[in-house]
Coordinates of C-alpha atoms in Angstrom, one line a residue:
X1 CA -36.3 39.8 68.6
X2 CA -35.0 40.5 65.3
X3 CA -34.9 37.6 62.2
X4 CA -31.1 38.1 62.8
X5 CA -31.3 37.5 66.2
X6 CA -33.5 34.4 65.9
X7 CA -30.8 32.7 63.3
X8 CA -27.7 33.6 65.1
X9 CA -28.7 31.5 68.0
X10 CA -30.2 29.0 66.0
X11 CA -26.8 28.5 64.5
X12 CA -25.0 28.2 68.2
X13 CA -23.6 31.8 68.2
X14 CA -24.1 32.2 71.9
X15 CA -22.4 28.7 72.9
X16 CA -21.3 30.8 75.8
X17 CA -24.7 31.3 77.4
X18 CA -25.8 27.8 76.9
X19 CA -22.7 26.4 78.7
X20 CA -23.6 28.7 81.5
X21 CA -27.3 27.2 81.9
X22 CA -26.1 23.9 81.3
X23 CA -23.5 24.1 84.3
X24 CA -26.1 25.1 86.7
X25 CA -28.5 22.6 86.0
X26 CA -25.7 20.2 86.2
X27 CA -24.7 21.8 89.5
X28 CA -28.4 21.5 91.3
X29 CA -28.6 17.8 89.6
X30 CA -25.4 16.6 91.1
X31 CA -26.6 17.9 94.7
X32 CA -29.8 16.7 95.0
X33 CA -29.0 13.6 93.5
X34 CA -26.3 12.6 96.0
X35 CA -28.6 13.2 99.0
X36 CA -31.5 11.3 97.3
X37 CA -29.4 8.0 97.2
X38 CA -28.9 8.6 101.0
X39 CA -32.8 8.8 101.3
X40 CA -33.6 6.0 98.8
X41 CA -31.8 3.7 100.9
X42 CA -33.2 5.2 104.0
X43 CA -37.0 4.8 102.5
X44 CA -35.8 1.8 100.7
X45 CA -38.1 3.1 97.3
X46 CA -36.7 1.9 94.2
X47 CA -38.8 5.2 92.8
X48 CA -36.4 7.2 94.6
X49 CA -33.3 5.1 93.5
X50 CA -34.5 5.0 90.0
X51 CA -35.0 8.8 90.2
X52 CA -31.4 9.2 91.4
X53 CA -30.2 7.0 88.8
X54 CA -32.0 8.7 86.1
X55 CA -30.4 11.9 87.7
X56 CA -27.1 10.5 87.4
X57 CA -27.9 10.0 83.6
X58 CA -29.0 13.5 83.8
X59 CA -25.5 14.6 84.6
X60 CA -23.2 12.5 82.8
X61 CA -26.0 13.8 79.8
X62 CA -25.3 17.3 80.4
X63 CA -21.3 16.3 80.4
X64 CA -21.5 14.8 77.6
X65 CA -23.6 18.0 75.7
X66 CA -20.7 20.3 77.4
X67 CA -17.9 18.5 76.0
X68 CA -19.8 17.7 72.5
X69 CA -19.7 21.8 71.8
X70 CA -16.4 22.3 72.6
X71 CA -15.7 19.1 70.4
X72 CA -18.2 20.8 67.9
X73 CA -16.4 24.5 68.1
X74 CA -13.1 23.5 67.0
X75 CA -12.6 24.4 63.5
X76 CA -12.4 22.1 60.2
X77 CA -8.6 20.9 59.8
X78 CA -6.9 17.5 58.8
X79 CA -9.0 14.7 57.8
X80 CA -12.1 16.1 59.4
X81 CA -13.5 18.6 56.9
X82 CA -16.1 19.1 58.8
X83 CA -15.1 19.7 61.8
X84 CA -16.3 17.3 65.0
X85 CA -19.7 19.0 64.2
X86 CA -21.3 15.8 64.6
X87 CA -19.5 15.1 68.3
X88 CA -23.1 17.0 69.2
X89 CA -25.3 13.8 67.4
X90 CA -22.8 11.5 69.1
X91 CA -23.7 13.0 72.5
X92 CA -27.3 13.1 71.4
X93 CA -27.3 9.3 70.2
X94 CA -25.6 8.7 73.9
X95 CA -28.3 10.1 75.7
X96 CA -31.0 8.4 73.8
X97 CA -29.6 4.6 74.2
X98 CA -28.9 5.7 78.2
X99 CA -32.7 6.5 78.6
X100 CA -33.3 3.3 76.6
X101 CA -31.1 0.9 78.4
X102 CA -31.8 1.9 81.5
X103 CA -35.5 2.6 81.2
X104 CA -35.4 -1.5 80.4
X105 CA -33.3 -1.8 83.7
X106 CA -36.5 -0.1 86.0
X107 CA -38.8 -1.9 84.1
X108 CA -37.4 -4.8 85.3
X109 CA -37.1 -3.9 88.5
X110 CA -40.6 -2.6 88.5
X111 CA -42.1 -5.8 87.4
X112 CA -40.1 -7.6 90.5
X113 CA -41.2 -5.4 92.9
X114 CA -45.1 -5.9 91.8
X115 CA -44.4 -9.7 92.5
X116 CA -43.0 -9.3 95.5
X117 CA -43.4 -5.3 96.8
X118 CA -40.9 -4.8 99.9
X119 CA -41.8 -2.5 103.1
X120 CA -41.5 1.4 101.9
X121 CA -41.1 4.7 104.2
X122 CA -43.9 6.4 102.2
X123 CA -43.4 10.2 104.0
X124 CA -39.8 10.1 103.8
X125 CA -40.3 9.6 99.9
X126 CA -43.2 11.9 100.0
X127 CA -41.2 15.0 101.3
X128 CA -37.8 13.5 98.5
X129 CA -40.4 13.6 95.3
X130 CA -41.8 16.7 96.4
X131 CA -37.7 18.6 97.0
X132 CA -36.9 16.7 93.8
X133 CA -39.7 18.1 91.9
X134 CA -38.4 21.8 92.9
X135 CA -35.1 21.0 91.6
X136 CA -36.0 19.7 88.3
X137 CA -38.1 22.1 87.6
X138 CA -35.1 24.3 88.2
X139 CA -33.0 22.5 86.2
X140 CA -35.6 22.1 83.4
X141 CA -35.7 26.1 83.1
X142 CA -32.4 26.4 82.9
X143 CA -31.6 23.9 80.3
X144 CA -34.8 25.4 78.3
X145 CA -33.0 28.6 78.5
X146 CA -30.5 27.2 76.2
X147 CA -30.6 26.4 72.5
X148 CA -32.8 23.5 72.4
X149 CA -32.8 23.1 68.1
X150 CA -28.8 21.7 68.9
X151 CA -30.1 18.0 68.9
X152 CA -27.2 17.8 71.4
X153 CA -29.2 20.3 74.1
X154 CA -32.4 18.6 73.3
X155 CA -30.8 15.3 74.6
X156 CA -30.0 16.8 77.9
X157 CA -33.0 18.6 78.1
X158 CA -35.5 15.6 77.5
X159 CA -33.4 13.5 80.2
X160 CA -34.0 16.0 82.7
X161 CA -37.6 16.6 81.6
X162 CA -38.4 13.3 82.3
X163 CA -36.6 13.2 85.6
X164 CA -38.9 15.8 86.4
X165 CA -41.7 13.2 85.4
X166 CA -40.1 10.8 87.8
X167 CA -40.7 12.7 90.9
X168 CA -44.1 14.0 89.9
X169 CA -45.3 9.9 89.8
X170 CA -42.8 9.1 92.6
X171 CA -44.8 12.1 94.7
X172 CA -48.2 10.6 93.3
X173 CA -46.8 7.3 94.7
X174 CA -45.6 7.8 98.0
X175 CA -49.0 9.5 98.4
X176 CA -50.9 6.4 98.2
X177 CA -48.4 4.5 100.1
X178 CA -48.9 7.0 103.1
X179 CA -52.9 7.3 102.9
X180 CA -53.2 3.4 101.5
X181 CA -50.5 1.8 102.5
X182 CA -50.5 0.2 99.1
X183 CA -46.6 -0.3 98.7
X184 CA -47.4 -1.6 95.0
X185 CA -47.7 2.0 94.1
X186 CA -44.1 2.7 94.3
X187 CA -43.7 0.1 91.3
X188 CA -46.4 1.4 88.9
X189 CA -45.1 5.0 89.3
X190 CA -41.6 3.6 87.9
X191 CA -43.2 2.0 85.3
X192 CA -45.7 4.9 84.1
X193 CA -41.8 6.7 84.0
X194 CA -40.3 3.4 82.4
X195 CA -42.8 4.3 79.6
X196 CA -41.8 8.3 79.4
X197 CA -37.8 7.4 79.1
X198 CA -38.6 4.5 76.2
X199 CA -40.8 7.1 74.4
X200 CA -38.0 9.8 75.2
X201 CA -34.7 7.7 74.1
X202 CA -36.0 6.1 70.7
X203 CA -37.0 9.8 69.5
X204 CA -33.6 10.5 70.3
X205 CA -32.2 7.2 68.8
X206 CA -34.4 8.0 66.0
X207 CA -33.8 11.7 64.8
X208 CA -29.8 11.0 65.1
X209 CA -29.7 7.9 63.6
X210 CA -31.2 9.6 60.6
X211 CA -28.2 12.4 60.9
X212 CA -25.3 9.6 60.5
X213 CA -28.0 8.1 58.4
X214 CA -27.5 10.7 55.6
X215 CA -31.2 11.1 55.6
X216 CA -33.1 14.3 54.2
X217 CA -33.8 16.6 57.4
X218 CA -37.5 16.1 58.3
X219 CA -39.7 18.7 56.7
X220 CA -37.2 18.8 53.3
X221 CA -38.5 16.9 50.4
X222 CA -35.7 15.9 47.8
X223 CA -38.1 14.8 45.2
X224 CA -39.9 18.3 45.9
X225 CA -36.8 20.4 45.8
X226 CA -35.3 19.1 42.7
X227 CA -38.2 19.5 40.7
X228 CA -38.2 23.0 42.0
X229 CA -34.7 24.2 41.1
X230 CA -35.1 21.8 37.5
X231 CA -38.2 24.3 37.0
X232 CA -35.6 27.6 36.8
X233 CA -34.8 29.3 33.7
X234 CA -32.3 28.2 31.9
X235 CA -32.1 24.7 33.5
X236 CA -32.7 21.2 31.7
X237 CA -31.5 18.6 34.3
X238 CA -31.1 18.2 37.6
X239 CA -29.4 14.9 39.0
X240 CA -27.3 13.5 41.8
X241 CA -29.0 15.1 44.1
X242 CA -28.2 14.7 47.7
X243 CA -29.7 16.2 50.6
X244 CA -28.6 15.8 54.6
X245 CA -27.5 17.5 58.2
X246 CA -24.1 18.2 58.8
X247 CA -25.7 18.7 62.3
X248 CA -28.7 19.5 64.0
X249 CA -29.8 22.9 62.4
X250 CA -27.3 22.4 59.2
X251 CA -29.0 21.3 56.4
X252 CA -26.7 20.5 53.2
X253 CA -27.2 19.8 49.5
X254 CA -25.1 19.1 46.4
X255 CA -26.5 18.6 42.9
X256 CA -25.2 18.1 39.4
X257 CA -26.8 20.8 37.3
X258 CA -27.3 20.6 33.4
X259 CA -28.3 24.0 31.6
X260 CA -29.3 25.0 28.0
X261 CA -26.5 25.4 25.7
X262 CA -25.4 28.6 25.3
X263 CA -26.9 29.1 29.0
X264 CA -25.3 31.7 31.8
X265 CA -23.8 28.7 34.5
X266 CA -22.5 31.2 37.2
X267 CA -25.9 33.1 36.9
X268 CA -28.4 30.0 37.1
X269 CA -25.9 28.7 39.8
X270 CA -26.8 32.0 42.0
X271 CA -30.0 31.7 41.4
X272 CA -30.5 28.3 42.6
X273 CA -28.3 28.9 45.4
X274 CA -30.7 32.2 46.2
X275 CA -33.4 29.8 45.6
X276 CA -32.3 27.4 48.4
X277 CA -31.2 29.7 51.0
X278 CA -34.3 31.7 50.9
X279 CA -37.1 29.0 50.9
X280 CA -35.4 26.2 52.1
X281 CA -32.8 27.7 54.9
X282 CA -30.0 25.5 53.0
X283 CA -26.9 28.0 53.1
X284 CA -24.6 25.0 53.0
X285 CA -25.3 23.8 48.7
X286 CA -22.2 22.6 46.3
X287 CA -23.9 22.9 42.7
X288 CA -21.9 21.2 39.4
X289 CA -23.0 23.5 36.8
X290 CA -22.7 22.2 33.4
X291 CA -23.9 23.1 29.6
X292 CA -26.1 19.8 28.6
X293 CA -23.9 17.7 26.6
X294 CA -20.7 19.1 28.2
X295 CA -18.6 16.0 29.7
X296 CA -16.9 17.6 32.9
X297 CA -14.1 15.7 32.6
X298 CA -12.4 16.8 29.5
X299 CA -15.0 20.0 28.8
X300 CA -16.1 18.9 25.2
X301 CA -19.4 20.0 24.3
X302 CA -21.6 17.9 22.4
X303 CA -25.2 18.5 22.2
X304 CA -27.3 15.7 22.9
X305 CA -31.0 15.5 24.5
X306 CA -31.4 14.2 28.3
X307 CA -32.2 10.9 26.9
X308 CA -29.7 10.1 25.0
X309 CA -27.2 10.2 27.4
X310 CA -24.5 7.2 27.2
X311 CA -25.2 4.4 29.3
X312 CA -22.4 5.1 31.7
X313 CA -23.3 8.9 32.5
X314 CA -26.6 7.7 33.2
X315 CA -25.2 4.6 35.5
X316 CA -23.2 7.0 37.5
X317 CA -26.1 9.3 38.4
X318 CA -27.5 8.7 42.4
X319 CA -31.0 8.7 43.0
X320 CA -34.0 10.4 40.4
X321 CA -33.3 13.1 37.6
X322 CA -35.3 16.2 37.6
X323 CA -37.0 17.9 35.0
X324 CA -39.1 20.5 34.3
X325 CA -42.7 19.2 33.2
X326 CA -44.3 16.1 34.6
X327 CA -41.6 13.2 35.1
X328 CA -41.0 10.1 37.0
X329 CA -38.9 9.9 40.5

């Protein structure tokens, strides 16, 4: 596969073929889990009934990824410059507070069946886990298939993942129950998947909360990359720097520039644009160019060194100033 290849489904280019995986996974979810609830009550397991709940987050997760790219397709207009790009972290946000919430729900549960464990049809659960297994796996594939650095796709792909988790303990399980008769061990499995969907939904929770967040994207230093493009030719300053995700895969970055007097602006503006797309991915960077000691607002020049500034330029600058040679963040 070709670099080009590699970045235009990295970007979403073939939606297309990840709607198609999505909608099968979403079609063998739906039909297993409708005939596990019949078989849940049947074996009265709350392993199986958790499972089928879980799978019912599964598919109102993959709805929810479905709708966030068409959402996310529609093209920047009105007041959303943007787009509804982000309708993809909203979906992914979604999914990680379902697996939370209702990971605290079994747990629950769990514990009250340890205190008092009810009477469970361990082979009719066996041969459930065991179907259920096939079909997540299944589903897994599918969804893996699709493009798993959308945040959005990831979502859906850890809920099914660990619903695939679900029936490997609730097979483990309902194998003790049948060779034991241990009925306990329908409780522990939940909780053993309790622990999966927690670990699951707050990385989830976590990685979008840091998109709406503004945060850097994880592995992008703004410190680092300010002191690199302050290190160009030409440059004296760098300042208001600000570095985030539009969403998942889309970093962005804006920066007030200051350069030499008598300094090329549209060429040191390429060059740090060049600078950022080819080490650091960012194709999405507004740069403010200006000649040090040039006040944007009314384009006088007056030459004066980084530190003697007026106090209110220097009040209205976010976050550290780069420059080149050893400085303070």
């Amino acid at each position: 596969m070709s670099q080009h290849d590699t970045d235009d489904h990295a970007h979403g280019v073939t939606a297309d073929a990840d709607r198609r995986w999505l909608l099968i996974a979403l079609t063998l979810i739906t039909l297993f889990m409708a005939a596990e609830v019949v078989v849940g009550i049947l074996a009265r397991s709350l392993a199986l009934l958790s499972d089928a709940a879980h799978m019912l987050t599964d598919a109102v997760s993959i709805v929810l990824a479905l709708t966030a790219m068409r959402l996310s397709a529609r093209p920047a207009r009105g007041g959303f410059t943007y787009g509804l790009k982000r309708a993809e972290i909203l979906s992914a946000q979604a999914n990680g507070l379902t697996l939370l919430l209702l990971g605290a729900w079994l747990a629950y549960e769990a514990v009250r069946r340890l205190i008092d464990p009810p009477e469970v049809e361990g082979g009719l659960m066996l041969v459930t886990a065991l179907a259920g297994i096939v079909v997540n796996i299944a589903a897994t594939w599918c969804i893996s298939k699709a493009n798993r650095t959308s945040l959005n796709v990831e979502g859906a792909y850890q809920h099914i993942l660990n619903d695939l988790f679900a029936f490997i303990g609730t097979a483990i399980a309902a194998l003790v129950v049948v060779l034991t008769g241990f009925a306990r061990a329908d409780a522990i499995a939940t909780l053993v998947v309790v622990a999966l969907m927690v670990k699951a939904g707050y990385a989830l929770v976590r990685d979008s909360g840091r998109i709406f967040l503004e945060a850097a994207p994880v592995g992008l230093d703004p410190d680092a990359i300010g002191d690199e493009l302050a290190a160009r030719p030409q440059v004296v300053e760098i300042h208001d720097l600000h570095l985030w995700t539009i969403t998942s895969g889309e970093p962005a970055l804006s920066a007030h520039v200051l350069v030499e007097p008598g300094g090329d602006c549209h060429a040191v503006r390429r060059d740090l644009q060049r600078l950022l797309r080819d080490s650091h991915a960012i194709t999405h960077a507004t740069l403010q160019v200006d000649h040090l000691g040039e006040d944007p607002a009314d384009g006088l020049l007056t030459i004066t060194a980084p530190d003697e500034r007026t106090p209110d330029h220097r009040d209205d600058t976010h976050g550290p100033v780069h420059r080149a040679g050893p400085h303070e963040h």
